[in-house]
mmCIF file with all atom_site columns, C-alpha atoms in Angstrom:
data_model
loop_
_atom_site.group_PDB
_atom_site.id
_atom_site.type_symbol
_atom_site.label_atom_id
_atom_site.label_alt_id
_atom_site.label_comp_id
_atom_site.label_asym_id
_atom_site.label_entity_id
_atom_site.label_seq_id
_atom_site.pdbx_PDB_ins_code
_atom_site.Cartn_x
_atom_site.Cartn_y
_atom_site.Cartn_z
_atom_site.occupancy
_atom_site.B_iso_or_equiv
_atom_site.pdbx_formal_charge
_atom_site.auth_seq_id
_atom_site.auth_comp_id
_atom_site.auth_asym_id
_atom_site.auth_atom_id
_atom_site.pdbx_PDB_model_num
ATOM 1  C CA . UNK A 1 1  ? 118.538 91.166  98.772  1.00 89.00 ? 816 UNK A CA 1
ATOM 2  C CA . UNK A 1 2  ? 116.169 94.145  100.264 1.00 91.00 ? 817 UNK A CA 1
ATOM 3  C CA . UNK A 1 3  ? 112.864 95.467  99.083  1.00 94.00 ? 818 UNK A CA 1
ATOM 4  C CA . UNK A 1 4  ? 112.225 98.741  99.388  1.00 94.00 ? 819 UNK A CA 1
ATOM 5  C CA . UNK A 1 5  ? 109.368 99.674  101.756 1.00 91.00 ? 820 UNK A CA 1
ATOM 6  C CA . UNK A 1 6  ? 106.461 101.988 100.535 1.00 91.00 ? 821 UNK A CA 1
ATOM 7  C CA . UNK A 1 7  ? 104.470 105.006 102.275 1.00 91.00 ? 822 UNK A CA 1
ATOM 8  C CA . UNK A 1 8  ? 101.731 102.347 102.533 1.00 89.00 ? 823 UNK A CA 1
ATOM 9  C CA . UNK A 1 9  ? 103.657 99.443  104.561 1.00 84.00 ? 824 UNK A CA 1
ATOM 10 C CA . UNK A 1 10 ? 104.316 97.785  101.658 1.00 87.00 ? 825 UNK A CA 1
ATOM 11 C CA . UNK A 1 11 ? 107.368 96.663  99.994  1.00 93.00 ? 826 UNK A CA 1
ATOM 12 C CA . UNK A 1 12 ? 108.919 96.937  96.287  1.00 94.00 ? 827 UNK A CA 1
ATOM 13 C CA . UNK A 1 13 ? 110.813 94.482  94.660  1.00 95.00 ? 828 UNK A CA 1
ATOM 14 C CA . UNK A 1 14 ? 113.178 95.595  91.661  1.00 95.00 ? 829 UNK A CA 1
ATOM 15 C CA . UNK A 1 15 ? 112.184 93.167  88.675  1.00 96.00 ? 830 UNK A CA 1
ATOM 16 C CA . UNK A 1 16 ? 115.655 92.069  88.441  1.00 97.00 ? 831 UNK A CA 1
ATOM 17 C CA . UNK A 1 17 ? 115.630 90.583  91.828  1.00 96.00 ? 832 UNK A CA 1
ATOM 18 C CA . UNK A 1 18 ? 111.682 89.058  90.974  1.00 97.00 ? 833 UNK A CA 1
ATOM 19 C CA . UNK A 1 19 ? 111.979 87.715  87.903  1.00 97.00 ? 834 UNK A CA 1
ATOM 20 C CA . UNK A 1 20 ? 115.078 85.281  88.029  1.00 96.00 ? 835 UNK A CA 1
ATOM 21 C CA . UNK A 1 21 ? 113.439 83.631  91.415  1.00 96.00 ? 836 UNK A CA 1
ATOM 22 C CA . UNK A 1 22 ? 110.601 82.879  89.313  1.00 96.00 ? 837 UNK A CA 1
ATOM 23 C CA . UNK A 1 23 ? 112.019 81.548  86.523  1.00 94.00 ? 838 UNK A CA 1
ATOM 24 C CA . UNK A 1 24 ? 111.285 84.946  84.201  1.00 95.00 ? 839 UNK A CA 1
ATOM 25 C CA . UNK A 1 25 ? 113.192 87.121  82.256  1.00 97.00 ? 840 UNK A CA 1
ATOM 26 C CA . UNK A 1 26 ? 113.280 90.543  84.289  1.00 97.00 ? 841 UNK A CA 1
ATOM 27 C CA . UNK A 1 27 ? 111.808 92.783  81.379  1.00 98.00 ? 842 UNK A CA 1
ATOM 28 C CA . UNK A 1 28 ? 108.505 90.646  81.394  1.00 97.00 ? 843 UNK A CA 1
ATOM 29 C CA . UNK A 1 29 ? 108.069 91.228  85.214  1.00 97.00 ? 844 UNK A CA 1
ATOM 30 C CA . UNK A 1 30 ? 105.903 94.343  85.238  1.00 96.00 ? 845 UNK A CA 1
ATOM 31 C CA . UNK A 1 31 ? 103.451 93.260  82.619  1.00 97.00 ? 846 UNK A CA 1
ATOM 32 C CA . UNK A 1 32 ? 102.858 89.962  84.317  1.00 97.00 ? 847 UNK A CA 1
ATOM 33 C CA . UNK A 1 33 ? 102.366 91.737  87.394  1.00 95.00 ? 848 UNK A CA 1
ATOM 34 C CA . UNK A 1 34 ? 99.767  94.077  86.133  1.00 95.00 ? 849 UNK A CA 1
ATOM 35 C CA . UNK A 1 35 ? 97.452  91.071  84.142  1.00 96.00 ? 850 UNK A CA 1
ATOM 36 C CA . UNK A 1 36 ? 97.948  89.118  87.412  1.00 95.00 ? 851 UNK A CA 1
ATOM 37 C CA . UNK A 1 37 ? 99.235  86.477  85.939  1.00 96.00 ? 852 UNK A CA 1
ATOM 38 C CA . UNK A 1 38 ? 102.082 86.999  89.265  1.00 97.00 ? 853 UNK A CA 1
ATOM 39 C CA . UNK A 1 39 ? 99.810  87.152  91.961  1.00 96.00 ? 854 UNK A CA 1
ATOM 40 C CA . UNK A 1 40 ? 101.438 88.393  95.296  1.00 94.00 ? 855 UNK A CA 1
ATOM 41 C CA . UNK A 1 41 ? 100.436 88.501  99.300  1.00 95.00 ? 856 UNK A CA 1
ATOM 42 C CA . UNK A 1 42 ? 101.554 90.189  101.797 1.00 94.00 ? 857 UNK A CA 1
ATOM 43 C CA . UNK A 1 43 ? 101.391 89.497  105.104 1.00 95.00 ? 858 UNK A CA 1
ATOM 44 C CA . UNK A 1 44 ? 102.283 91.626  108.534 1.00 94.00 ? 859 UNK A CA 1
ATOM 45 C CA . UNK A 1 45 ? 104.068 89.440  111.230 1.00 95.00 ? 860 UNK A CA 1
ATOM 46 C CA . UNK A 1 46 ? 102.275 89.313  114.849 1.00 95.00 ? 861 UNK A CA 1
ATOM 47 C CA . UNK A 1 47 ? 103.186 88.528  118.770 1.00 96.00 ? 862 UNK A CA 1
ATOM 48 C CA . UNK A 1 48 ? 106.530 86.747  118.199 1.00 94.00 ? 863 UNK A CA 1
ATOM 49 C CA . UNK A 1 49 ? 107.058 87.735  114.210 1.00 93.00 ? 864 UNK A CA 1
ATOM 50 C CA . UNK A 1 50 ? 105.663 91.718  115.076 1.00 94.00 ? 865 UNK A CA 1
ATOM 51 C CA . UNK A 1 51 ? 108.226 93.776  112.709 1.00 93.00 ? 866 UNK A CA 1
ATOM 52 C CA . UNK A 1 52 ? 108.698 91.005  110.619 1.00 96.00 ? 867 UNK A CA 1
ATOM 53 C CA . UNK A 1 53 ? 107.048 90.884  106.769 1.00 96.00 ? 868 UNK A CA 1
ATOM 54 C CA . UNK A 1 54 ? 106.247 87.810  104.513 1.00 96.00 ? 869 UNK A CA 1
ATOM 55 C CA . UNK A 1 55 ? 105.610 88.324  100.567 1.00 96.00 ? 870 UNK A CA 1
ATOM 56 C CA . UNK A 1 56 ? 104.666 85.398  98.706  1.00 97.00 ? 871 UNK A CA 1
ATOM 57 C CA . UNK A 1 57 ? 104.582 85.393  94.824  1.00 97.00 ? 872 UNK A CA 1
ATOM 58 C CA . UNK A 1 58 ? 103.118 83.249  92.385  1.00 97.00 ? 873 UNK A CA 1
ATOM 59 C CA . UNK A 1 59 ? 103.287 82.151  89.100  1.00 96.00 ? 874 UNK A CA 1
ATOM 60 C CA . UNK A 1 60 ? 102.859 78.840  87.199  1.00 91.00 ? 875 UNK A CA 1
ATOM 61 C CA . UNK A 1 61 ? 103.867 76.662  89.327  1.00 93.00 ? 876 UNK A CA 1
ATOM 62 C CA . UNK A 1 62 ? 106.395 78.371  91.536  1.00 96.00 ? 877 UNK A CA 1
ATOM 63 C CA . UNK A 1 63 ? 105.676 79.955  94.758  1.00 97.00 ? 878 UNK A CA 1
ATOM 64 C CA . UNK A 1 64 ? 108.047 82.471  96.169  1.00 97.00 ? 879 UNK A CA 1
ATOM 65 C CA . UNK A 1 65 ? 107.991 83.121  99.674  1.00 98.00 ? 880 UNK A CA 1
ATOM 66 C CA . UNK A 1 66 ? 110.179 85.705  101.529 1.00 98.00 ? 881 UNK A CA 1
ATOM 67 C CA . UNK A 1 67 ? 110.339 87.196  104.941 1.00 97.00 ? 882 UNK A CA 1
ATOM 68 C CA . UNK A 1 68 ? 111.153 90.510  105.582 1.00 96.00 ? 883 UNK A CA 1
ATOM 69 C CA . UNK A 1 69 ? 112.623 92.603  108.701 1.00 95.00 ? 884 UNK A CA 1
ATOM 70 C CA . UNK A 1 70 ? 111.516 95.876  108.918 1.00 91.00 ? 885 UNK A CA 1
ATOM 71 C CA . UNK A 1 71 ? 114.006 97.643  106.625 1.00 93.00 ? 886 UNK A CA 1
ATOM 72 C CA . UNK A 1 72 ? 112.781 95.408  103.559 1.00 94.00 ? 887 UNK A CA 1
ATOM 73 C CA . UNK A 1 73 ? 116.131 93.338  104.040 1.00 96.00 ? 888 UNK A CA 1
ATOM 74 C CA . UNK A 1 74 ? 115.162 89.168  103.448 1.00 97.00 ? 889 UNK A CA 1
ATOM 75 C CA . UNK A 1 75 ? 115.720 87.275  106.212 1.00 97.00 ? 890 UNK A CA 1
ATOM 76 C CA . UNK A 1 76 ? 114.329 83.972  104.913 1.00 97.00 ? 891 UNK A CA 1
ATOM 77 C CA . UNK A 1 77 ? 113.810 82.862  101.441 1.00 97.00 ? 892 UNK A CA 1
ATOM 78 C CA . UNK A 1 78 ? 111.848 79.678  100.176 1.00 97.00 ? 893 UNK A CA 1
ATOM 79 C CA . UNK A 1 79 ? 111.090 78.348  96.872  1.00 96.00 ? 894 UNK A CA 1
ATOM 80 C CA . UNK A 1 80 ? 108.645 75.997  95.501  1.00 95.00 ? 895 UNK A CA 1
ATOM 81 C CA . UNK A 1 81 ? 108.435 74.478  91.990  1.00 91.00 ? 896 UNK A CA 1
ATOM 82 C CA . UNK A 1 82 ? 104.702 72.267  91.645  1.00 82.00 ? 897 UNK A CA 1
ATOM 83 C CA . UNK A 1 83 ? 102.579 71.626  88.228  1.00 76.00 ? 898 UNK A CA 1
ATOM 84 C CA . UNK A 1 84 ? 101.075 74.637  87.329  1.00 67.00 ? 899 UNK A CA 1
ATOM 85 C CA . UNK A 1 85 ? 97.472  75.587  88.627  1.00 65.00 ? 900 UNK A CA 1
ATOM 86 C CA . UNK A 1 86 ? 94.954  74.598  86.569  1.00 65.00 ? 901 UNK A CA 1
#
C-alpha cells in the first residue's frame, strides 16, 4: 500500500485502502473524517527514523498505525482493536 504525499509533507490515503483497516465501508470514509469522528496524527521521524513517517488513525476502538518511507510507501503496519473510548 502507498499514500500519496501532499505539497504540505503530508500524506493521502485513498478511502478504499482506510476504510477496510478500520473496519468501515469505504464510501463512509470521508464524512467520518470531516466530523472527526476518525481522528488522525501524523508524525515526522527523527535521528535514526529521519525520512521515515508514522500516521495513526482512530476510530471506535481501533487504532491504525502505519509507517511511512519517504515516497508514502508503508513500511510497517499495526492494528489495534480495544473497547471504544468513552
Amino acid at each position: 500500500m502507498r499514500l500519496e504525499p501532499r505539497p504540505d509533507g503530508g500524506f493521502t490515503i485513498d478511502a478504499e485502502d482506510l476504510g477496510p483497516l478500520l473496519g468501515i465501508d469505504p464510501p463512509e470514509v470521508p464524512a467520518l473524517l470531516r466530523d472527526g469522528r476518525i481522528a488522525s496524527r501524523f508524525e515526522r521521524g527523527e535521528g535514526d527514523d529521519m525520512g521515515r513517517f508514522r500516521v495513526t488513525f482512530r476510530h471506535g476502538g481501533v487504532t491504525l498505525r502505519l509507517v511511512l518511507d519517504a515516497d508514502g510507501t508503508v513500511i510497517g503496519q499495526s492494528r489495534i482493536k480495544g473497547p471504544p473510548p468513552r
